[in-house]
């Protein structure tokens, strides 16, 4: 994956056929993992902060539904082939959505792996963990190119 | 010459309500916590997007998260702090709001 054009609010990347297939597969599978509830505060929660936490988790569930639609839209509109080369074309909003989808995948896989501190070594315990670890790294590969 | 001497200008004993309400309203720190999974370039990108910071400031806070385990990103009233925490969680960063004392 390499950037080929960048105008003010528009980015174009060139993708190898294998990269395009992987990105397509990640977007098609989204969401790959369950949505985990998050905390609003580290301290002991009072009634107000519990209410805030409920609202936050509801908003995140809704946001994930929106991301699901965005992933579908990205699949339909952002990948094009010209002269045998695949291009990913994104405006600013699409780029943010793609980054959020990819990081949802990456963080979701990490959580499903038990939130390990060591993430560079592949797990050896189960084929499912190896699958999750691989997907986590593939999502990170695209993120690095988009955010780097 | 006026019959009654003009009243002396004195400071009000009670500050205007708007100021005191703002001063007394609880404020919160918006804190981002370290984790091993979010990429450094991604965290910098998110800080730039959510807070409108330049790359230098975003990187400074990202490195603080990475090296010290957390960074205080803002001090705000409840609604704004809540909004910022929501935004950071949408990007899957571990963010909380903690009462500022």
PDB file of N, CA and C in Angstrom, chain A residues 12 21 23 28 32 38 54 56 61 77 83 87 89 96-97 107 135:
ATOM      1  N   UNK A  12      -5.354   9.178  -2.192  1.00  0.00           N
ATOM      2  CA  UNK A  12      -5.433   7.978  -3.044  1.00  0.00           C
ATOM      3  C   UNK A  12      -4.217   7.098  -2.753  1.00  0.00           C
ATOM      4  N   UNK A  21      -7.487  -7.501  -1.558  1.00  0.00           N
ATOM      5  CA  UNK A  21      -8.301  -8.648  -1.128  1.00  0.00           C
ATOM      6  C   UNK A  21      -8.402  -8.690   0.401  1.00  0.00           C
ATOM      7  N   UNK A  23      -8.009  -6.094   2.550  1.00  0.00           N
ATOM      8  CA  UNK A  23      -8.813  -4.963   3.035  1.00  0.00           C
ATOM      9  C   UNK A  23     -10.304  -5.232   2.814  1.00  0.00           C
ATOM     10  N   UNK A  28     -15.641  -6.644   4.885  1.00  0.00           N
ATOM     11  CA  UNK A  28     -16.807  -7.541   4.767  1.00  0.00           C
ATOM     12  C   UNK A  28     -17.122  -8.210   6.096  1.00  0.00           C
ATOM     13  N   UNK A  32     -15.920  -7.882  13.670  1.00  0.00           N
ATOM     14  CA  UNK A  32     -15.359  -9.225  13.834  1.00  0.00           C
ATOM     15  C   UNK A  32     -15.551  -9.724  15.269  1.00  0.00           C
ATOM     16  N   UNK A  38     -17.382  -0.233  28.182  1.00  0.00           N
ATOM     17  CA  UNK A  38     -16.224   0.556  28.630  1.00  0.00           C
ATOM     18  C   UNK A  38     -16.592   1.371  29.871  1.00  0.00           C
ATOM     19  N   UNK A  54     -23.665   4.368  31.105  1.00  0.00           N
ATOM     20  CA  UNK A  54     -24.729   3.721  30.317  1.00  0.00           C
ATOM     21  C   UNK A  54     -24.895   4.468  28.994  1.00  0.00           C
ATOM     22  N   UNK A  56     -22.718   6.355  27.469  1.00  0.00           N
ATOM     23  CA  UNK A  56     -21.529   6.159  26.641  1.00  0.00           C
ATOM     24  C   UNK A  56     -21.616   4.826  25.900  1.00  0.00           C
ATOM     25  N   UNK A  61     -22.527   1.665  20.942  1.00  0.00           N
ATOM     26  CA  UNK A  61     -23.247   0.611  20.200  1.00  0.00           C
ATOM     27  C   UNK A  61     -23.856   1.200  18.929  1.00  0.00           C
ATOM     28  N   UNK A  77     -17.663   1.926  -2.683  1.00  0.00           N
ATOM     29  CA  UNK A  77     -17.289   3.169  -3.371  1.00  0.00           C
ATOM     30  C   UNK A  77     -15.793   3.492  -3.417  1.00  0.00           C
ATOM     31  N   UNK A  83      -6.214   0.105 -15.124  1.00  0.00           N
ATOM     32  CA  UNK A  83      -5.016  -0.431 -15.788  1.00  0.00           C
ATOM     33  C   UNK A  83      -4.313  -1.483 -14.924  1.00  0.00           C
ATOM     34  N   UNK A  87      -6.841   0.937  -6.646  1.00  0.00           N
ATOM     35  CA  UNK A  87      -6.715   2.202  -5.925  1.00  0.00           C
ATOM     36  C   UNK A  87      -7.764   2.309  -4.828  1.00  0.00           C
ATOM     37  N   UNK A  89      -9.522   5.220  -2.792  1.00  0.00           N
ATOM     38  CA  UNK A  89      -9.689   6.677  -2.817  1.00  0.00           C
ATOM     39  C   UNK A  89     -10.588   7.102  -1.656  1.00  0.00           C
ATOM     40  N   UNK A  96     -11.521   8.844   8.004  1.00  0.00           N
ATOM     41  CA  UNK A  96     -11.777   8.695   9.451  1.00  0.00           C
ATOM     42  C   UNK A  96     -12.579   7.439   9.743  1.00  0.00           C
ATOM     43  N   UNK A  97     -13.599   7.199   8.920  1.00  0.00           N
ATOM     44  CA  UNK A  97     -14.439   6.010   9.126  1.00  0.00           C
ATOM     45  C   UNK A  97     -13.609   4.740   8.953  1.00  0.00           C
ATOM     46  N   UNK A 107      -8.467  -3.475  18.026  1.00  0.00           N
ATOM     47  CA  UNK A 107      -8.663  -3.485  19.480  1.00  0.00           C
ATOM     48  C   UNK A 107      -9.588  -4.644  19.882  1.00  0.00           C
ATOM     49  N   UNK A 135      -5.468 -11.186  12.168  1.00  0.00           N
ATOM     50  CA  UNK A 135      -6.399 -10.117  11.762  1.00  0.00           C
ATOM     51  C   UNK A 135      -6.009  -8.793  12.447  1.00  0.00           C
TER      52      UNK A 135
END
